[in-house]
mmCIF file of C-alpha atoms in Angstrom:
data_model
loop_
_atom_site.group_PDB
_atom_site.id
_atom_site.type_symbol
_atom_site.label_atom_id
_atom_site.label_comp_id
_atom_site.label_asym_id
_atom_site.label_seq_id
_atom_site.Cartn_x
_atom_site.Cartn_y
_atom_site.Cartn_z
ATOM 1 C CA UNK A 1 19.909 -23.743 28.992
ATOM 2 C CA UNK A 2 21.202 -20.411 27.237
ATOM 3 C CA UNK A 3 20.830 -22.279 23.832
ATOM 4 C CA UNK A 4 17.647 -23.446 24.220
ATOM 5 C CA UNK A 5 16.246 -20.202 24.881
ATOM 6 C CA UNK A 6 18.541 -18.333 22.050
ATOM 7 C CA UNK A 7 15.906 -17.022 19.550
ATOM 8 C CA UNK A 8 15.616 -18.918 16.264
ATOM 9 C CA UNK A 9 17.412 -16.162 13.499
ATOM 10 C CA UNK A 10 14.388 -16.315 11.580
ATOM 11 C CA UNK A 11 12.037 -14.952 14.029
ATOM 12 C CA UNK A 12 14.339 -12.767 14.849
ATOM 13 C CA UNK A 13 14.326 -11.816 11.255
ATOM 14 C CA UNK A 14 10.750 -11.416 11.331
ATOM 15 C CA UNK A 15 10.508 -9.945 14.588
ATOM 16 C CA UNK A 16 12.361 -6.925 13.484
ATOM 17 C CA UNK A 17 11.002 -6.736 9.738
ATOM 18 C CA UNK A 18 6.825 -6.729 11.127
ATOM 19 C CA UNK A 19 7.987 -4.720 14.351
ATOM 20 C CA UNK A 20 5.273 -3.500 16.797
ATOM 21 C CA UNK A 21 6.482 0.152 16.507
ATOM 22 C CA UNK A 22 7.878 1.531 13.589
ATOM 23 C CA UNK A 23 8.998 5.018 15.088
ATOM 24 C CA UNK A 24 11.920 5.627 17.592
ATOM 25 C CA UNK A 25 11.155 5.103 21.023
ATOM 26 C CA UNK A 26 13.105 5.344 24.354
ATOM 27 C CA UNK A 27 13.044 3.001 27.708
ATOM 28 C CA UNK A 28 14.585 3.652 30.974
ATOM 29 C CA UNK A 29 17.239 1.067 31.885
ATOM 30 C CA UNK A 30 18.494 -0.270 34.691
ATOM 31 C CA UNK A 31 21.070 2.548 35.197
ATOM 32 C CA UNK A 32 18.044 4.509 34.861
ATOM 33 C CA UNK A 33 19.264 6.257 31.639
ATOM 34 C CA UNK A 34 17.097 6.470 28.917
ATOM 35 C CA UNK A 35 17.874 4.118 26.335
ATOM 36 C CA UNK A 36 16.586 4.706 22.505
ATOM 37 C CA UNK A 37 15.682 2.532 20.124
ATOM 38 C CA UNK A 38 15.089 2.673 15.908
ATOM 39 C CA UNK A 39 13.152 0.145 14.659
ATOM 40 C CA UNK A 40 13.629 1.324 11.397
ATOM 41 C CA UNK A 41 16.912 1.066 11.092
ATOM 42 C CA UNK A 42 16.502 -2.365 12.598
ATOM 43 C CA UNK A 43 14.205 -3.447 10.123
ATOM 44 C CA UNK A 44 16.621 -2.026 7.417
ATOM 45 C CA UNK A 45 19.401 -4.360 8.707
ATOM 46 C CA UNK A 46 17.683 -7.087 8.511
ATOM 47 C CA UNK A 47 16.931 -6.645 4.997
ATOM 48 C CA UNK A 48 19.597 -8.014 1.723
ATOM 49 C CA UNK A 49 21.024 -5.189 -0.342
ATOM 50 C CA UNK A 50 19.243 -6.682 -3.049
ATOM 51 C CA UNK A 51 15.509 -6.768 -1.623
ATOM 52 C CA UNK A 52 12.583 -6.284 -3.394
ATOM 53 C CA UNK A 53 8.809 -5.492 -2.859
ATOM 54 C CA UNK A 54 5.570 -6.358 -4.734
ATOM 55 C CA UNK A 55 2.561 -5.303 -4.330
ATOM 56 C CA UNK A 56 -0.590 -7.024 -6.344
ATOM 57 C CA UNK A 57 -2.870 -4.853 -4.649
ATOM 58 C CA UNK A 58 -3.955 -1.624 -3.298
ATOM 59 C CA UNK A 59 -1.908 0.312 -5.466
ATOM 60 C CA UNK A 60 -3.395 1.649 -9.032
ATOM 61 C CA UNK A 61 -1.314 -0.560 -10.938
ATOM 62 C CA UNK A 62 0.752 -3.762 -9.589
ATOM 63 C CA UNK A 63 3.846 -2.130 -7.430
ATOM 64 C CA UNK A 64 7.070 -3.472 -7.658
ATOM 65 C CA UNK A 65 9.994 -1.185 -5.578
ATOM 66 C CA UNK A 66 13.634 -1.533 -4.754
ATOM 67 C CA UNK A 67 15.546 -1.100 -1.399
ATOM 68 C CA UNK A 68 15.774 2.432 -1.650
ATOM 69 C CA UNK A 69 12.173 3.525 -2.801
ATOM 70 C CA UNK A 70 10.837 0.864 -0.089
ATOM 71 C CA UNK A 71 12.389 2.531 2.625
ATOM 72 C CA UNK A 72 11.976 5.727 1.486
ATOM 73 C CA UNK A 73 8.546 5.028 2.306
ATOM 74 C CA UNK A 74 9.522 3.373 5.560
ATOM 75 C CA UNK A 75 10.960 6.688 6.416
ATOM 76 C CA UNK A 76 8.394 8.819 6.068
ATOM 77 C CA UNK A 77 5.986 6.429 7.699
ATOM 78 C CA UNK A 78 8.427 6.438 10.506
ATOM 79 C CA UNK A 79 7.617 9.994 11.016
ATOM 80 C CA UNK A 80 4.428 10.125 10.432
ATOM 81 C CA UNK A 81 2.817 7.376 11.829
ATOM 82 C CA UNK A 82 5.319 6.326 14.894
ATOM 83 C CA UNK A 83 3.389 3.767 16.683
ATOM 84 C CA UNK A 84 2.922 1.601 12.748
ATOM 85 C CA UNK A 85 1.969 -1.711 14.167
ATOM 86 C CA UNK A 86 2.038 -4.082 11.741
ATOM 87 C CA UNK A 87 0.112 -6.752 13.704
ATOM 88 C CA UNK A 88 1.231 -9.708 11.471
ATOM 89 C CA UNK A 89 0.369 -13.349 12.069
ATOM 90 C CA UNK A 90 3.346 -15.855 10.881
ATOM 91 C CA UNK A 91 2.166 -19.369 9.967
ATOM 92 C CA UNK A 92 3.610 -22.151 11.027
ATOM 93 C CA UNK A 93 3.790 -25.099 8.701
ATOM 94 C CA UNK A 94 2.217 -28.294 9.940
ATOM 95 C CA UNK A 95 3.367 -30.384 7.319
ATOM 96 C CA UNK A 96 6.950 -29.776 7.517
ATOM 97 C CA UNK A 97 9.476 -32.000 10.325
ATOM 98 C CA UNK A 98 9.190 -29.663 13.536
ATOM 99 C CA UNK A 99 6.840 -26.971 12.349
ATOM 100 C CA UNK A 100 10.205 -24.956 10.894
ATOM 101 C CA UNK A 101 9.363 -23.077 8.248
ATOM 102 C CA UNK A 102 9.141 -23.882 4.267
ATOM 103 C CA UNK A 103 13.250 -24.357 3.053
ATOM 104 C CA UNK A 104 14.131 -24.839 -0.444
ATOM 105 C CA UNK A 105 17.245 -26.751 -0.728
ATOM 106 C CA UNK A 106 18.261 -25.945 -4.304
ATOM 107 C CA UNK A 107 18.448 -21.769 -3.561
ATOM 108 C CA UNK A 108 18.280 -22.085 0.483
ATOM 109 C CA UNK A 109 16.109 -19.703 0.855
ATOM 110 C CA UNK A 110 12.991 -20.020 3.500
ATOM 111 C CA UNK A 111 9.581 -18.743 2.525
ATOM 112 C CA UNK A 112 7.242 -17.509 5.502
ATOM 113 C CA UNK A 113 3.908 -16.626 4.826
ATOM 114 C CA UNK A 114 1.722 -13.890 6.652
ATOM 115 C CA UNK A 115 -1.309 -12.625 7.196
ATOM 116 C CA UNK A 116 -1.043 -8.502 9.169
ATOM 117 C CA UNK A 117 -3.368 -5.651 9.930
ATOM 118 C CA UNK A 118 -1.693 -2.530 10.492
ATOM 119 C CA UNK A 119 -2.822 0.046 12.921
ATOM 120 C CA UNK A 120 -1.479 3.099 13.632
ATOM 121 C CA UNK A 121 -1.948 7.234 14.015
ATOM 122 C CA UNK A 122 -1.109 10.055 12.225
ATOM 123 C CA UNK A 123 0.443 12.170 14.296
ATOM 124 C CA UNK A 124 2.875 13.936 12.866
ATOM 125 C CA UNK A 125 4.691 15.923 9.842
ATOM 126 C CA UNK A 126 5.691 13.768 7.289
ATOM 127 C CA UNK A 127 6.459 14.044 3.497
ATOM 128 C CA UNK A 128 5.434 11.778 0.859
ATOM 129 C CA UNK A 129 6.009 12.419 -3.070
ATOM 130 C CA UNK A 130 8.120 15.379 -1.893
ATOM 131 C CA UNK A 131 5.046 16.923 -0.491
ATOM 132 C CA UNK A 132 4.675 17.861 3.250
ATOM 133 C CA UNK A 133 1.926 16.415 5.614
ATOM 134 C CA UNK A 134 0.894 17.510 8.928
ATOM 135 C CA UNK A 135 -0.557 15.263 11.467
ATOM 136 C CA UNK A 136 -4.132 14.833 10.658
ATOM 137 C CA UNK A 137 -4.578 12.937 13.730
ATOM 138 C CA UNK A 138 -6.113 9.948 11.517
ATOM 139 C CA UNK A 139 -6.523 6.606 13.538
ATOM 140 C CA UNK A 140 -5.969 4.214 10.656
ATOM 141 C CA UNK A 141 -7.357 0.326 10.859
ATOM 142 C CA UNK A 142 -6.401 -1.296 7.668
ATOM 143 C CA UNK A 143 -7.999 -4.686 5.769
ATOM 144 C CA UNK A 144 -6.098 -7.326 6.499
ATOM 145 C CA UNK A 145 -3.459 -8.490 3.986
ATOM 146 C CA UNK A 146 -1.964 -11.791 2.669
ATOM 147 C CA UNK A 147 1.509 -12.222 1.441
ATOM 148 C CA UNK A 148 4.960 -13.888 1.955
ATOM 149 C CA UNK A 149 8.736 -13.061 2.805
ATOM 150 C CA UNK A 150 11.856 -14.974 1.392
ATOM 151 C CA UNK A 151 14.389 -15.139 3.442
ATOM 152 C CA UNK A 152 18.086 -16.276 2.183
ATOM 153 C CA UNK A 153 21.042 -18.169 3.713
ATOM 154 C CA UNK A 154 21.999 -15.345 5.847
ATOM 155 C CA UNK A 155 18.521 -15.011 7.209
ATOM 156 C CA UNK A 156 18.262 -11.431 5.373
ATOM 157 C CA UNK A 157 14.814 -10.463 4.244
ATOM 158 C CA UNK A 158 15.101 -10.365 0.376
ATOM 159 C CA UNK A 159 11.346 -10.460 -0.804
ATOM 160 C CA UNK A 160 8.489 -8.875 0.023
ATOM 161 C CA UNK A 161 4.931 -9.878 -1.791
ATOM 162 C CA UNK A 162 1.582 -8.835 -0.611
ATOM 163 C CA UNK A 163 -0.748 -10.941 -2.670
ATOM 164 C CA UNK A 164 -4.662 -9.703 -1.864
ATOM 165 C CA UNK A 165 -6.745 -7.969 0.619
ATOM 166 C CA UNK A 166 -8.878 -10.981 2.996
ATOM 167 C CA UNK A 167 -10.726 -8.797 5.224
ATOM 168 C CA UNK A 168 -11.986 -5.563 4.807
ATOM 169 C CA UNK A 169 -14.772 -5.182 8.081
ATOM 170 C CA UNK A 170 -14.037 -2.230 9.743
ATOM 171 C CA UNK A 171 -11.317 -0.860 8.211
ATOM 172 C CA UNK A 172 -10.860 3.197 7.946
ATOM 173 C CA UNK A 173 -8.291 3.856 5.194
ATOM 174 C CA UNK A 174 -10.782 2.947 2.080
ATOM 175 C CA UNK A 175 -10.274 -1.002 1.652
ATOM 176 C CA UNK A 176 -6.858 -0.050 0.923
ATOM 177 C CA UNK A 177 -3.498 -1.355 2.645
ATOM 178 C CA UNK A 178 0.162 0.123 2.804
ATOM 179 C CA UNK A 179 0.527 3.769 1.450
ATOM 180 C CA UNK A 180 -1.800 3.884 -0.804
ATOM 181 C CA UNK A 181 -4.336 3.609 2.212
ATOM 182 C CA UNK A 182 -2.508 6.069 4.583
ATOM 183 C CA UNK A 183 -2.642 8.286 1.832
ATOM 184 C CA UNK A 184 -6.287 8.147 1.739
ATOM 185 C CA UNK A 185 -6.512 7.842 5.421
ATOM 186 C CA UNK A 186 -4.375 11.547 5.162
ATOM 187 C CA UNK A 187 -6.877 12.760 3.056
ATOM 188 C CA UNK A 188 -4.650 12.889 -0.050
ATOM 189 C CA UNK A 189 -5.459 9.664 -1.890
ATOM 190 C CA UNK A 190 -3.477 8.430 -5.106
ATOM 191 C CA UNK A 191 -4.296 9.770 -7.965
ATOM 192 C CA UNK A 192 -5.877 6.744 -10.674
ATOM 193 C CA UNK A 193 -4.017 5.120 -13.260
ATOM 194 C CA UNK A 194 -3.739 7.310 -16.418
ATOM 195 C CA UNK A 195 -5.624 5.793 -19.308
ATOM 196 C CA UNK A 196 -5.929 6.599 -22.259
ATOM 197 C CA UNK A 197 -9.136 7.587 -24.014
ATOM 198 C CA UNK A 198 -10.792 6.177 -26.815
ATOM 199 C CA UNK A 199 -12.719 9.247 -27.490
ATOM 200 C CA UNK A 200 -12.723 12.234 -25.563
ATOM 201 C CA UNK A 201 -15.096 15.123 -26.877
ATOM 202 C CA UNK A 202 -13.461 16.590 -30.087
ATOM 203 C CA UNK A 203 -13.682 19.655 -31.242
ATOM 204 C CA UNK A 204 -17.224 19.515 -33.116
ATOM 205 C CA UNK A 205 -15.743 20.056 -36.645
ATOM 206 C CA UNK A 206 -13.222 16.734 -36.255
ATOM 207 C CA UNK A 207 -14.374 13.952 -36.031
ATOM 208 C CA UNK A 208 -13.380 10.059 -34.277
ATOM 209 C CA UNK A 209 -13.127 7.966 -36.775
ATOM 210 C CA UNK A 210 -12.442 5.438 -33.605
ATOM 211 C CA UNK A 211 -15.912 6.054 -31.790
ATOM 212 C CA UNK A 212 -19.131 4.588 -33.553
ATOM 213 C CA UNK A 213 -20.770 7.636 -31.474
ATOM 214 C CA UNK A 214 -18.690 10.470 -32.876
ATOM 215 C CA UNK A 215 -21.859 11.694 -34.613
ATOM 216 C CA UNK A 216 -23.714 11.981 -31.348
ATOM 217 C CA UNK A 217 -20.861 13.149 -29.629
ATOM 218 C CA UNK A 218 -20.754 16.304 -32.010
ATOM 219 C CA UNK A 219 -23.816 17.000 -31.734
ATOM 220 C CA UNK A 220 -23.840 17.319 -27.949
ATOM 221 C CA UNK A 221 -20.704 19.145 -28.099
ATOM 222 C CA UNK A 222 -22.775 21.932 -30.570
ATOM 223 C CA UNK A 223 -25.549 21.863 -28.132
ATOM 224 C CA UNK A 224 -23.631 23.243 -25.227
ATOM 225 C CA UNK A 225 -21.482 25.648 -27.395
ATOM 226 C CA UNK A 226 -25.009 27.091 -28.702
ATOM 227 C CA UNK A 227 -26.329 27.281 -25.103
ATOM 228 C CA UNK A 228 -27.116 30.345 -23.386
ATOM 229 C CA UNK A 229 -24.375 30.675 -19.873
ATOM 230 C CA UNK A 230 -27.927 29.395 -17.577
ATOM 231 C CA UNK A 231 -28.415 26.659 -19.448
ATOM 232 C CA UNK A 232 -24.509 25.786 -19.504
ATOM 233 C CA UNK A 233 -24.392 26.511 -15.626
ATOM 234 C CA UNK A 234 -27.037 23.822 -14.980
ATOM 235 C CA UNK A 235 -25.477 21.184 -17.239
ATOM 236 C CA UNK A 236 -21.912 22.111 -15.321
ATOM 237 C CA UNK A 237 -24.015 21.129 -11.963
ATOM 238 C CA UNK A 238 -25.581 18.153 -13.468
ATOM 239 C CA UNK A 239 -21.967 17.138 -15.096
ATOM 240 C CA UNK A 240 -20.463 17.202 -11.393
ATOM 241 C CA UNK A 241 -23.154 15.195 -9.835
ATOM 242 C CA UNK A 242 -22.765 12.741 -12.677
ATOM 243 C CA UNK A 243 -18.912 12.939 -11.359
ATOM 244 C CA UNK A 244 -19.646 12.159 -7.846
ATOM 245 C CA UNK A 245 -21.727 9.024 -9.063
ATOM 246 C CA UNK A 246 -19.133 8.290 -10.993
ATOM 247 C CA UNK A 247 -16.557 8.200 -8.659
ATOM 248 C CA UNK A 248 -18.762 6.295 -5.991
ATOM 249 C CA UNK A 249 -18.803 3.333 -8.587
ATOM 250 C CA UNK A 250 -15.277 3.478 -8.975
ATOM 251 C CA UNK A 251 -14.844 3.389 -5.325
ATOM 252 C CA UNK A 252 -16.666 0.568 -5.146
ATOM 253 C CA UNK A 253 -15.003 -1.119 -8.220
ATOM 254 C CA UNK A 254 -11.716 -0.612 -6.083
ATOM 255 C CA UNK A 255 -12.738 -2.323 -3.281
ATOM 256 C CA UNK A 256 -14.025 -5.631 -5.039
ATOM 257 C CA UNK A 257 -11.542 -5.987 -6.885
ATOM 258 C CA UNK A 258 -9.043 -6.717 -4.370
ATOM 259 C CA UNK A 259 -10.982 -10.122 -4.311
ATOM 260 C CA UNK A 260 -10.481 -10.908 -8.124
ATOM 261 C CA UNK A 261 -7.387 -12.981 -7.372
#
């Protein structure tokens, strides 16, 4: 009967939030009239006022972003990348009276868990940090990712958390999921966390009191300035392969640690 095959308001929930098209589409109907359709604005809807991402990967630094950043993002991505297919897998308790999802009485709010895989194509101009894109024509595969959605009374989505990377095989967007790897994917990668030095090369007549190797350090630093420009030019090109060795080991740093928990 008609109630029997009414869909259940959370997967309808989730249906719309981890949509197989991001971007606006159309479909001829049965008037023959083109009918269009936005998922994001559908996945906005279903959202609470309140909502709230985290991310605990990917990013430089744990990422935690409000309605408005989030689907700032969402925008843009929109754009971009229309065909964004999230790909995600909901489970399905086992343990729980008719498979229905995980409910906590005290707040009633329902917790799904989810594993996804995005895929999708840049293929057109899109702006991200104010800055403009065009297409790159990227085919992005990205890791699969594990996290969880809370959903509350009124079946709005009003959590998002993305808890660690469980697959990486064959991914294109450097072992990274979300923005940070369309970014890459794009060719314009996040900048890394800033840190903060505990001894950068000072000026060779003052001296870091913090660095046990402030005396070697000045004497390197005396060395170049007393170098003739051929010697200096050789040490720049040995200084910028060190760089790119550098940076492979960070890549790689990236990657694993995704796996630290």
């Amino acid at each position: 009967d008609a109630e029997t095959l009414e869909r259940d308001p959370i997967e309808d929930a989730l249906m719309k939030f981890f949509p197989p098209r991001l971007g606006t589409y159309t479909v001829e109907n049965e008037e023959g009239e083109n009918q269009e359709f936005q998922p994001f604005e559908d996945q906005r809807d279903v959202c609470a006022v309140d909502f709230m991402a985290r991310y605990l990967h990917s990013w430089p630094v744990e990422k935690v972003m409000g309605i408005e950043e989030f689907f700032e993002y969402q925008q843009s991505i929109s754009i971009g990348c229309p065909d964004w297919d999230y790909r995600a897998k909901i489970w399905r308790p086992q343990d729980t009276p008719d498979g229905k999802f995980e409910h906590d009485l005290e707040t009633n709010k329902t917790i799904v868990y989810f594993v996804m895989q995005v895929h999708a194509t840049h293929t057109a101009k899109t702006k991200f940090f104010d800055q403009d894109i065009e297409a790159t024509g990227a085919k992005m595969i990205m890791p699969s990712e594990m996290g969880h959605v809370v959903l509350n009374e009124k079946y709005q989505i009003e959590y998002l958390e993305c808890w660690k990377v469980v697959e990486i095989d064959g991914n294109t967007t450097g072992d990274l999921c979300g923005v940070p790897g369309l970014l890459t994917a794009m060719g314009r990668p996040l900048p890394p966390p800033a840190t903060e030095l505990l001894a950068p090369i000072p000026p060779y007549t003052a001296p870091d009191n913090r660095d046990p190797n402030w005396k070697l350090r000045i004497q390197v630093f005396k060395q170049i300035c007393k170098s003739n420009p051929l010697d200096k030019r050789s040490l720049k090109t040995l200084i910028l392969r060190q760089k790119d060795e550098l940076r492979q080991h960070i890549d790689y740093l990236n990657s694993i640690r995704n796996y630290c928990g």
